[in-house]
Coordinates of C-alpha atoms in Angstrom, one line a residue:
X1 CA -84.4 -96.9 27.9
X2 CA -87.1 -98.8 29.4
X3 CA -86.7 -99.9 32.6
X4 CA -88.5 -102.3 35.0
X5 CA -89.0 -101.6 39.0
X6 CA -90.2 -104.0 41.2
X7 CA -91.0 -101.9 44.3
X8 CA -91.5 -102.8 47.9
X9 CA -95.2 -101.5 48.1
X10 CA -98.9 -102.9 49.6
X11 CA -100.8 -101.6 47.1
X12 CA -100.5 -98.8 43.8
X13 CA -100.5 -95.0 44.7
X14 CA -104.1 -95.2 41.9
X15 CA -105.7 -98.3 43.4
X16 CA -109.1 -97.8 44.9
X17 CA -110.1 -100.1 48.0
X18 CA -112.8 -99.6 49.9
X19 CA -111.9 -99.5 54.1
X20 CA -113.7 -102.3 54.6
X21 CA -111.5 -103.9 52.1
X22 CA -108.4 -102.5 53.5
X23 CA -109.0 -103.4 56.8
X24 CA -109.9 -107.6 55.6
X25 CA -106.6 -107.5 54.0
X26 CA -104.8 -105.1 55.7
X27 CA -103.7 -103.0 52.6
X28 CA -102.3 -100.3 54.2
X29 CA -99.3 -102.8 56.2
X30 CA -100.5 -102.1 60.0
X31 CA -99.8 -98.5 59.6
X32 CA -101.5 -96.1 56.5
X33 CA -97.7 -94.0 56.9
X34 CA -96.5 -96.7 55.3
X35 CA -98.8 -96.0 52.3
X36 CA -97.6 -92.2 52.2
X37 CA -93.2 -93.2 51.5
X38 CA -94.4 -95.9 48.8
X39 CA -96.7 -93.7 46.9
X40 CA -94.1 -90.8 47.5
X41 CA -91.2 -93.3 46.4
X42 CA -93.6 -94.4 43.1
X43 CA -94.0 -90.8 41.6
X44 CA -90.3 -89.7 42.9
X45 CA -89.1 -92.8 40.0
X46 CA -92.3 -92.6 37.9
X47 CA -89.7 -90.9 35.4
X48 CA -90.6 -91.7 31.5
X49 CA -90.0 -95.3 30.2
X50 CA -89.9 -96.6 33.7
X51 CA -92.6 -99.1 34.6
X52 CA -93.2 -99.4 38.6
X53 CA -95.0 -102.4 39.8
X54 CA -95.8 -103.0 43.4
X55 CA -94.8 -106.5 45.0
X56 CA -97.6 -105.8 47.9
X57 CA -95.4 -106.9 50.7
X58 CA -95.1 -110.4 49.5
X59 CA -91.5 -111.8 49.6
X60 CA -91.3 -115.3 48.6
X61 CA -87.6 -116.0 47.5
X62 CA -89.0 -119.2 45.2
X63 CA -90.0 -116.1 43.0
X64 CA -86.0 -114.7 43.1
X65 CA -85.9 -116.4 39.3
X66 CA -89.2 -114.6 38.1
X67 CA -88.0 -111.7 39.5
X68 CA -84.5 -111.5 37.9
X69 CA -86.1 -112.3 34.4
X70 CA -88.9 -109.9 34.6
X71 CA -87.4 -106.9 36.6
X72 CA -84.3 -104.5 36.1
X73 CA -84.3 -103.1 40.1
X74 CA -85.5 -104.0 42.6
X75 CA -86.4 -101.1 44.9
X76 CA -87.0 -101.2 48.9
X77 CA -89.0 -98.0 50.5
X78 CA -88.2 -98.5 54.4
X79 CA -89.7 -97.5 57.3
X80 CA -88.5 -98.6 61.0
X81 CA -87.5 -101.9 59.5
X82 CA -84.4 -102.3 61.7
X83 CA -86.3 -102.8 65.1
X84 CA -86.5 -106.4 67.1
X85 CA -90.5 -107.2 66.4
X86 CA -89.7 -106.9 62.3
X87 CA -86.6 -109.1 63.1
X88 CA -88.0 -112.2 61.2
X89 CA -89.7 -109.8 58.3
X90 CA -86.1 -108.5 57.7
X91 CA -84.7 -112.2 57.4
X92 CA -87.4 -112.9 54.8
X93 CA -86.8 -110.1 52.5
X94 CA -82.7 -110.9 52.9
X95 CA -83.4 -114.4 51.6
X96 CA -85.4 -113.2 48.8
X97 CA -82.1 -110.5 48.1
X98 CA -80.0 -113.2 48.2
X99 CA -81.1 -115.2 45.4
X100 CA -81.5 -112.0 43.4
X101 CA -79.1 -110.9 40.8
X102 CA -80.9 -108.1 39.4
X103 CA -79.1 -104.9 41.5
X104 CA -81.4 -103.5 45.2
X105 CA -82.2 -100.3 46.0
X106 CA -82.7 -99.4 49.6
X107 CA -84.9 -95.7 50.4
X108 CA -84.8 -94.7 53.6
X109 CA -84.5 -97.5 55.9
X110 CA -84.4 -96.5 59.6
X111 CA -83.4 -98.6 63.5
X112 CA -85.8 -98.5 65.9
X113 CA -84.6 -97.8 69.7
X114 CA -84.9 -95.0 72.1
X115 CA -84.5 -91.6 71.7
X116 CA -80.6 -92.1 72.8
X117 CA -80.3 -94.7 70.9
X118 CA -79.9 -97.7 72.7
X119 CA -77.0 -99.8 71.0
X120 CA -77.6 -102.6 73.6
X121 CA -81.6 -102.8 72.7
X122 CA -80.4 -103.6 69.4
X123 CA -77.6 -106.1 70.3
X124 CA -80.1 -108.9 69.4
X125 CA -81.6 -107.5 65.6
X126 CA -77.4 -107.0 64.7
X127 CA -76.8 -110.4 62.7
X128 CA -80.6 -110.0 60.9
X129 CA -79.4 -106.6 59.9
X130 CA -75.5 -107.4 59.0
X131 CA -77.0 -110.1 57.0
X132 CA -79.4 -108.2 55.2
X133 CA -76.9 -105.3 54.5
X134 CA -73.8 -107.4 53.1
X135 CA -76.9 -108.6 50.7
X136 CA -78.0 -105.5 49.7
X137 CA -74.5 -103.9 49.2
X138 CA -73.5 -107.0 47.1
X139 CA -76.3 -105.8 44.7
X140 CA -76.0 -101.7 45.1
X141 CA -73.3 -98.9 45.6
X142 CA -74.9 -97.9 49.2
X143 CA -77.5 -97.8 51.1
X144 CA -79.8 -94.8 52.2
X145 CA -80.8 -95.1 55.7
X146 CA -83.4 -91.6 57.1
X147 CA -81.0 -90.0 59.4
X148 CA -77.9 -89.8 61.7
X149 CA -79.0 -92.2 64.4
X150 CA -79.6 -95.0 61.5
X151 CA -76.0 -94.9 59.9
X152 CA -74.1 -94.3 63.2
X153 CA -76.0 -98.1 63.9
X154 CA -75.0 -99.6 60.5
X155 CA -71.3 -98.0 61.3
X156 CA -71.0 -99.8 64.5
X157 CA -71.6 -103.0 62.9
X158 CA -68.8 -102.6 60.3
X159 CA -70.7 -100.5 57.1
X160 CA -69.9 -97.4 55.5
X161 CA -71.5 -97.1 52.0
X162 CA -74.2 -95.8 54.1
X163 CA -75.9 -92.2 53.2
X164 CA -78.5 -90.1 55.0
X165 CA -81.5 -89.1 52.6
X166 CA -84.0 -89.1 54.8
X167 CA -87.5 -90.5 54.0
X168 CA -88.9 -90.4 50.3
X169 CA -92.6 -89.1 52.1
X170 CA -91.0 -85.4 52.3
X171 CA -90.6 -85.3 47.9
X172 CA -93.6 -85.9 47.0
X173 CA -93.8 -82.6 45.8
X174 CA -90.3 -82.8 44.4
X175 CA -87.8 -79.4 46.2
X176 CA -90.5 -77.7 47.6
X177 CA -92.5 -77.5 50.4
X178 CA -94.7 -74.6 50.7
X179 CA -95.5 -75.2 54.4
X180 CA -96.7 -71.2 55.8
X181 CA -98.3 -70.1 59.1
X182 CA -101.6 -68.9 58.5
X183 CA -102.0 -66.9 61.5
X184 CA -100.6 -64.9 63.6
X185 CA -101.7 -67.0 66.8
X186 CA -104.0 -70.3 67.3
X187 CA -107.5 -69.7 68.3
X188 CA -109.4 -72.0 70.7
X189 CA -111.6 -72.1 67.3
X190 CA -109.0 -73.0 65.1
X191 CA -109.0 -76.6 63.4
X192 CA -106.3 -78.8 65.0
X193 CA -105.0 -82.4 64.1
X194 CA -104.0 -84.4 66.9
X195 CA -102.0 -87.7 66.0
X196 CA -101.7 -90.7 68.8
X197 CA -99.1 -93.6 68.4
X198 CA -101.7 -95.5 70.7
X199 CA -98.7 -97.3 72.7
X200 CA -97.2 -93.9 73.7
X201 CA -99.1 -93.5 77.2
X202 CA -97.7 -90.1 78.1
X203 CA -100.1 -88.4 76.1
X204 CA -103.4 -88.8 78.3
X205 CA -103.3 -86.1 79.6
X206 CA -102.6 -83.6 76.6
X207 CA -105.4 -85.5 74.4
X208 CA -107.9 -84.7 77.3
X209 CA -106.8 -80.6 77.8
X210 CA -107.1 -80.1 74.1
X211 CA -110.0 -82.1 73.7
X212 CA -111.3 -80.0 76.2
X213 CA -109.8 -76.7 75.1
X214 CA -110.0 -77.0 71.2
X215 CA -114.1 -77.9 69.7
X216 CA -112.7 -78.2 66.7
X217 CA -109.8 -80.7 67.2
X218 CA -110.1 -83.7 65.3
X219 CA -108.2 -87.4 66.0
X220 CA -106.5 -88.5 62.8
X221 CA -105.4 -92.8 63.7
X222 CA -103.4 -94.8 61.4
X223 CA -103.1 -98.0 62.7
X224 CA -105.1 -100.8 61.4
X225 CA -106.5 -101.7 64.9
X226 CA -108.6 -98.3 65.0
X227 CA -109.6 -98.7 61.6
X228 CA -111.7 -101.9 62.5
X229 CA -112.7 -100.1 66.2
X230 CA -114.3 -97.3 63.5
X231 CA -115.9 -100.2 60.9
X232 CA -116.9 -102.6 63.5
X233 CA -116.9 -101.5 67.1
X234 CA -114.8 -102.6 69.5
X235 CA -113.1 -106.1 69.4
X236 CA -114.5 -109.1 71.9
X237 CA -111.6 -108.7 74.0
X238 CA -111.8 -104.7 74.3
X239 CA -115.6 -104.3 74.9
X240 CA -117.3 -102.2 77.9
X241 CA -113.6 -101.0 78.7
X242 CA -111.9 -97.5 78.8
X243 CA -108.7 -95.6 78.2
X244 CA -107.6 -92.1 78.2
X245 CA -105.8 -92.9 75.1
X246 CA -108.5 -92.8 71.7
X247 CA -108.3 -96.8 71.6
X248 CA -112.3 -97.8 72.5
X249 CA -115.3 -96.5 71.1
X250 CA -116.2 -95.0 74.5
X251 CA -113.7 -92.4 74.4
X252 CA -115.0 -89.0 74.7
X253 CA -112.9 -88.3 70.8
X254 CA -115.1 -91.1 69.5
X255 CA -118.5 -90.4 70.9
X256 CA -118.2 -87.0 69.6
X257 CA -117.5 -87.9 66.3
X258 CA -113.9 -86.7 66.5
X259 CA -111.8 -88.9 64.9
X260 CA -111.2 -89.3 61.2
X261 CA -109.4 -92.2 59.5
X262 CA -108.3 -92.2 55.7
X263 CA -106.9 -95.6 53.5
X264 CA -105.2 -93.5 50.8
X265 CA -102.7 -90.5 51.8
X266 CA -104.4 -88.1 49.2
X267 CA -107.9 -87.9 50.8
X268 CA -105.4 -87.4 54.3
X269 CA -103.3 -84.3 52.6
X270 CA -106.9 -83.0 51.0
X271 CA -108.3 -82.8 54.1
X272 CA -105.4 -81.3 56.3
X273 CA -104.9 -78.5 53.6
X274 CA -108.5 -77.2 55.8
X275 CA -106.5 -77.3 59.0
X276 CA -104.4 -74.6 60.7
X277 CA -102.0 -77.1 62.9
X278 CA -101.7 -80.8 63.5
X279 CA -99.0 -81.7 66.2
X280 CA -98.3 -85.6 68.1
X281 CA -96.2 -88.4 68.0
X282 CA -96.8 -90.0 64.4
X283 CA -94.2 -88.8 62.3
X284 CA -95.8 -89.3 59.0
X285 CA -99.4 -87.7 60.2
X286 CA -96.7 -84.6 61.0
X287 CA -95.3 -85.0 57.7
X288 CA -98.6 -85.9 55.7
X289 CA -99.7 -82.0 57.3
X290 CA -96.5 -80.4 56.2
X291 CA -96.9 -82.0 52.8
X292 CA -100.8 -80.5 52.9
X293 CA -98.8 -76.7 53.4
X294 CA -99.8 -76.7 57.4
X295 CA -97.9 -76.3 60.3
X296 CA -97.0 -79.3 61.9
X297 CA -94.7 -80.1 65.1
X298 CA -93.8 -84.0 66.4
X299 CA -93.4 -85.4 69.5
X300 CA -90.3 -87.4 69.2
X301 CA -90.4 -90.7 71.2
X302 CA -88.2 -93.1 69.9
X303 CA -84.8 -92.8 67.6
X304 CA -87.2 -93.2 64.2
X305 CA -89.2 -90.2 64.7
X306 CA -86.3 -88.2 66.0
X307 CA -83.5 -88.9 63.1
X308 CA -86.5 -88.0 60.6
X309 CA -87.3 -84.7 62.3
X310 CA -83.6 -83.6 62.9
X311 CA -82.5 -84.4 59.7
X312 CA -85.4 -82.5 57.8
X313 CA -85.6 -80.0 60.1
X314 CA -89.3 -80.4 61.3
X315 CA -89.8 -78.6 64.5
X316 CA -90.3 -81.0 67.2
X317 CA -89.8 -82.6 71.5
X318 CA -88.5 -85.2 71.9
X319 CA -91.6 -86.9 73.9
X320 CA -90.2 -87.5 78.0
X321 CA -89.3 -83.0 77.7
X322 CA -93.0 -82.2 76.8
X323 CA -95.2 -80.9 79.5
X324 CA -98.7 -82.3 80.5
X325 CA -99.8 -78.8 80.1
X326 CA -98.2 -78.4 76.8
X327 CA -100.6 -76.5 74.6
X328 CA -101.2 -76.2 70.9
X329 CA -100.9 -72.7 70.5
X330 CA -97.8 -72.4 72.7
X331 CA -96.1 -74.8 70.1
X332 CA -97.4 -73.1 67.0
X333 CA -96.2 -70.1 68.3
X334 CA -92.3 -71.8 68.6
X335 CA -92.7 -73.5 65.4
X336 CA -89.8 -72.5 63.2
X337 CA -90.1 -74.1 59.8
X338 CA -87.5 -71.6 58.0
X339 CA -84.6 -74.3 58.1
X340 CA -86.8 -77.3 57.2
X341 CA -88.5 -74.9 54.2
X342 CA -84.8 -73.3 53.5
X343 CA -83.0 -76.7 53.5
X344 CA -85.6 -79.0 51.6
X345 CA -83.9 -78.0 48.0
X346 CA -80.9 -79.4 49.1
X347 CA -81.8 -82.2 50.6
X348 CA -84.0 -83.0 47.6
X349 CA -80.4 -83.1 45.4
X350 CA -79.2 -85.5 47.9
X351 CA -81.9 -88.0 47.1
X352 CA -81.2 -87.4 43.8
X353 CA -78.1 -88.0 43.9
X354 CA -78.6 -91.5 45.5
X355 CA -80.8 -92.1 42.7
X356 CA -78.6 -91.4 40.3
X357 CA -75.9 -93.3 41.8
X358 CA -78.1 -96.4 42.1
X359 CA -78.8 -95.6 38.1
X360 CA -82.5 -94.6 38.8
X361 CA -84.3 -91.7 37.1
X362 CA -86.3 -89.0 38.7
X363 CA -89.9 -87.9 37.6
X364 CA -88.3 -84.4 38.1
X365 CA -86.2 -84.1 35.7
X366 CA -88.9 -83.1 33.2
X367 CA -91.8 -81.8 34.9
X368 CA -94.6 -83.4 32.9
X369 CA -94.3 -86.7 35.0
X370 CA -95.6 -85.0 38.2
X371 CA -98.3 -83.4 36.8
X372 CA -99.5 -86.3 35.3
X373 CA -99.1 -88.1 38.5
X374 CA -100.9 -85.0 40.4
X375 CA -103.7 -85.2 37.4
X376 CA -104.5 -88.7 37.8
X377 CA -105.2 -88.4 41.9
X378 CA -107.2 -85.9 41.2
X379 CA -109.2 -87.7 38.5
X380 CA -109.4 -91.0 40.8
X381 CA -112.2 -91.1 43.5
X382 CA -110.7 -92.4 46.8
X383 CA -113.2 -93.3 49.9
X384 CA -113.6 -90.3 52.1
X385 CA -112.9 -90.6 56.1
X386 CA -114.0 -93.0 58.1
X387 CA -115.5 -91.9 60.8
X388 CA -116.9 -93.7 64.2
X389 CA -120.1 -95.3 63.8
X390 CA -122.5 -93.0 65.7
X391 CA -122.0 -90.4 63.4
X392 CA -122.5 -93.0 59.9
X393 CA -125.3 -93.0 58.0
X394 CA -127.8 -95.5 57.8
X395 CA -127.0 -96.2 54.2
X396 CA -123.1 -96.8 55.1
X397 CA -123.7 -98.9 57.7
X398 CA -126.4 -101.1 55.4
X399 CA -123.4 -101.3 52.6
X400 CA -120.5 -102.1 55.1
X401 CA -122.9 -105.2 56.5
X402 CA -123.8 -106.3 52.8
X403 CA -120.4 -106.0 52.7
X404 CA -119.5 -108.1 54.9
X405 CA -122.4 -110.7 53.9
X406 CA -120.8 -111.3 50.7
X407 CA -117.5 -111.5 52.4
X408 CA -118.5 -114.3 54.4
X409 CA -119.9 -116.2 51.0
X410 CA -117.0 -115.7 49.0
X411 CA -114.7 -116.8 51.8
X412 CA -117.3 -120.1 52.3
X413 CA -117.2 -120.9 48.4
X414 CA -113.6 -120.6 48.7
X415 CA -113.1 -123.0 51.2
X416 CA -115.6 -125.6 49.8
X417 CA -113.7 -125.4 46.5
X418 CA -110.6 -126.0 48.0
X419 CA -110.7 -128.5 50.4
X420 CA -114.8 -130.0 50.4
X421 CA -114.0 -132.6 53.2
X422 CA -112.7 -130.2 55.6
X423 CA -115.3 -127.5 54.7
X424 CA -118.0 -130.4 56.2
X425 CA -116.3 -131.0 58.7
X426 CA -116.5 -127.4 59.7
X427 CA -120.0 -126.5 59.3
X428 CA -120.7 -130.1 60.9
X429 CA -118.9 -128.3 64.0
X430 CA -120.4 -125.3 63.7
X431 CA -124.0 -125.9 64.0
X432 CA -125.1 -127.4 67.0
X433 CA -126.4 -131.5 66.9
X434 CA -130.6 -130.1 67.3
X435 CA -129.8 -127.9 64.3
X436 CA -128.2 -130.3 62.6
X437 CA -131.2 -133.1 63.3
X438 CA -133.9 -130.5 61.7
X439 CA -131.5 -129.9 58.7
X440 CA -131.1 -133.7 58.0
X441 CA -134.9 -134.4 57.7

């Protein structure tokens, strides 16, 4: 039987965008993670007869009729969506639910708070979020939240068709994971990954030993912030000062050409497959490495990060235990991945499972789906790493300005189309009155 998804997704696991394109529209939602769960989520249901479009992030509930004639499910990958600055984004996407009548699948969705979680940090999110459950259990059996911390919240306020499955990021390759240790030990020449949530301050001092320790460490970002500080430079406000975090182009990571950024996960998980450890507080760079078959260990900082790793399995600190003189090859030497590798079959059923409760297929039920997925990556040419502008070649540079030329011309046409009077009205403000005086003769 044919069936329709409409799926909660920026952009299509196949769609090619260049970074400068991603950064002007922010295509990968803030956070490139985010791109890794969707495009995992899309070839987990890419089963035969199913048809997946993305809705790429908009929510408009005017479109709640469209929606119920064209689609059979709609289907909601999740992140952190419970946390108090996505407050008003979560009472958008529940009044688009509740005009719906086609039935809502939640994946994954998962409360932001400490690493203790905090009920009383979340006291003020707990009407957006009852609201947005009762909608989305009017419409579905349950609802899959990533991990103990997440349906011990929903609990408190008064759910219980709640199940832990985790994030749909750790199936892309179905019920295995062939994540191995390489070596015996890590080398002061070895190729690490370093990830940096740029907000968690406690790492200064670890980015600057291994920077120092480790030539070959390279900075992997994911935040759309960096990706412009790699296009473009630094922003007005940011320019001529310094952090110890990787946030300005005058840190040491970025002035020797240290830092690589990707738009599409599959360039990411290419090039990590060439690394022998990759360790930090993002916990999709951790799981983007383990998905690439190398060892990878998190820094836990907040309840998101820490329900993900516990429930998988992925060896990890939580974040206020680690050391300023932790070191790399001290934590690839603790690393045990035999539960995370030993339990992933299982979990993988459990997602099924909730699939097959919510009346979803699986791409792995037949085995040709996930090749063909695989095939088609491998056919499509993604951009490669961005990297910082001192080490880009002339030639890039010319196209990302030309770029940005015809940016500026579209955007101008645009406007004059659209509203003529106003476009005046703006270049008449724009250009200075002498300017204007030499034009006009």
């Amino acid at each position: 039987m044919h069936q329709r998804i409409l799926m909660r997704a920026r952009k299509e696991p196949f769609e090619v965008n260049s970074p400068e394109e991603t950064f002007d529209r922010n295509l990968i939602g803030d956070n490139v993670g985010n791109l890794v769960f969707s495009h995992a989520a899309h070839k987990l249901l890419g089963a035969p007869e199913v048809e997946i479009t993305s809705n790429r992030f908009v929510v408009n509930p005017r479109a709640a009729d469209r929606i119920n004639e064209q689609y059979d499910v709609f289907v909601v990958p999740l992140a952190n969506a419970f946390r108090r600055s996505y407050a008003h984004r979560v009472d958008a996407m529940t009044n688009l639910i509740e005009r719906l009548k086609i039935p809502v699948v939640v994946l994954g969705v998962g409360v932001q708070t400490n690493v203790d979680g905090d009920r009383e940090y979340l006291r003020p999110i707990d009407e957006s979020v009852s609201r947005f459950c009762r909608a989305v259990l009017d419409r579905s059996h349950s609802i899959g939240v990533r991990g103990e911390i997440t349906a011990s919240y929903l609990r408190t306020l008064g759910f219980s068709a709640v199940e832990e499955i985790g994030c749909p990021s750790m199936f892309l390759h179905g019920d295995t994971l062939p994540v191995e240790k390489r070596k015996a030990a890590l080398g002061t020449d070895d190729r690490i990954a370093l990830t940096v949530s740029p907000y968690v301050k406690s790492m200064a001092k670890i980015i600057q030993s291994h920077q120092q320790r480790y030539p070959n460490l390279r900075y992997i970002p994911q935040d759309l912030k960096t990706l412009g500080t790699l296009l473009y430079g630094d922003s007005p406000e940011d320019r001529g000062k310094t952090s110890p975090i990787p946030l300005h182009t005058s840190h040491p990571l970025f002035t020797e050409d240290k830092v690589r950024m990707f738009v599409d996960p599959w360039t990411w998980i290419d090039y990590l497959t060439g690394f022998d450890f990759n360790f930090g507080t993002r916990i999709h760079g951790t799981i983007v490495s383990l998905l690439a078959g190398t060892p990878g260990y998190l820094f836990a900082h907040d309840s998101r990060t820490l329900e993900l790793a516990r429930y998988f399995e992925i060896p990890h600190r939580v974040m206020r235990d680690v050391p300023k003189d932790v070191d790399a090859a001290q934590l690839y030497d603790e690393a045990d991945y035999s539960g995370m590798i030993n339990g992933h079959k299982a979990r993988f059923e459990t997602m099924l499972a909730f699939l097959a409760k919510h009346d979803l297929g699986n791409a792995f039920a037949d085995g040709d789906s996930p090749a063909a997925f695989d095939a088609q990556v491998r056919a499509t040419t993604f951009p490669p790493a961005v990297r910082p502008a001192l080490a880009t070649s002339p030639e890039v540079l010319l196209q990302r300005i030309q770029w940005l030329y015809d940016r500026d011309v579209e955007l101008r046409e645009q406007l004059q189309q659209q509203r003529p009077d106003r476009f005046k009205a703006r270049i008449k403000k724009a250009v200075p009155a002498p300017v204007r005086r030499i034009l006009n003769r």
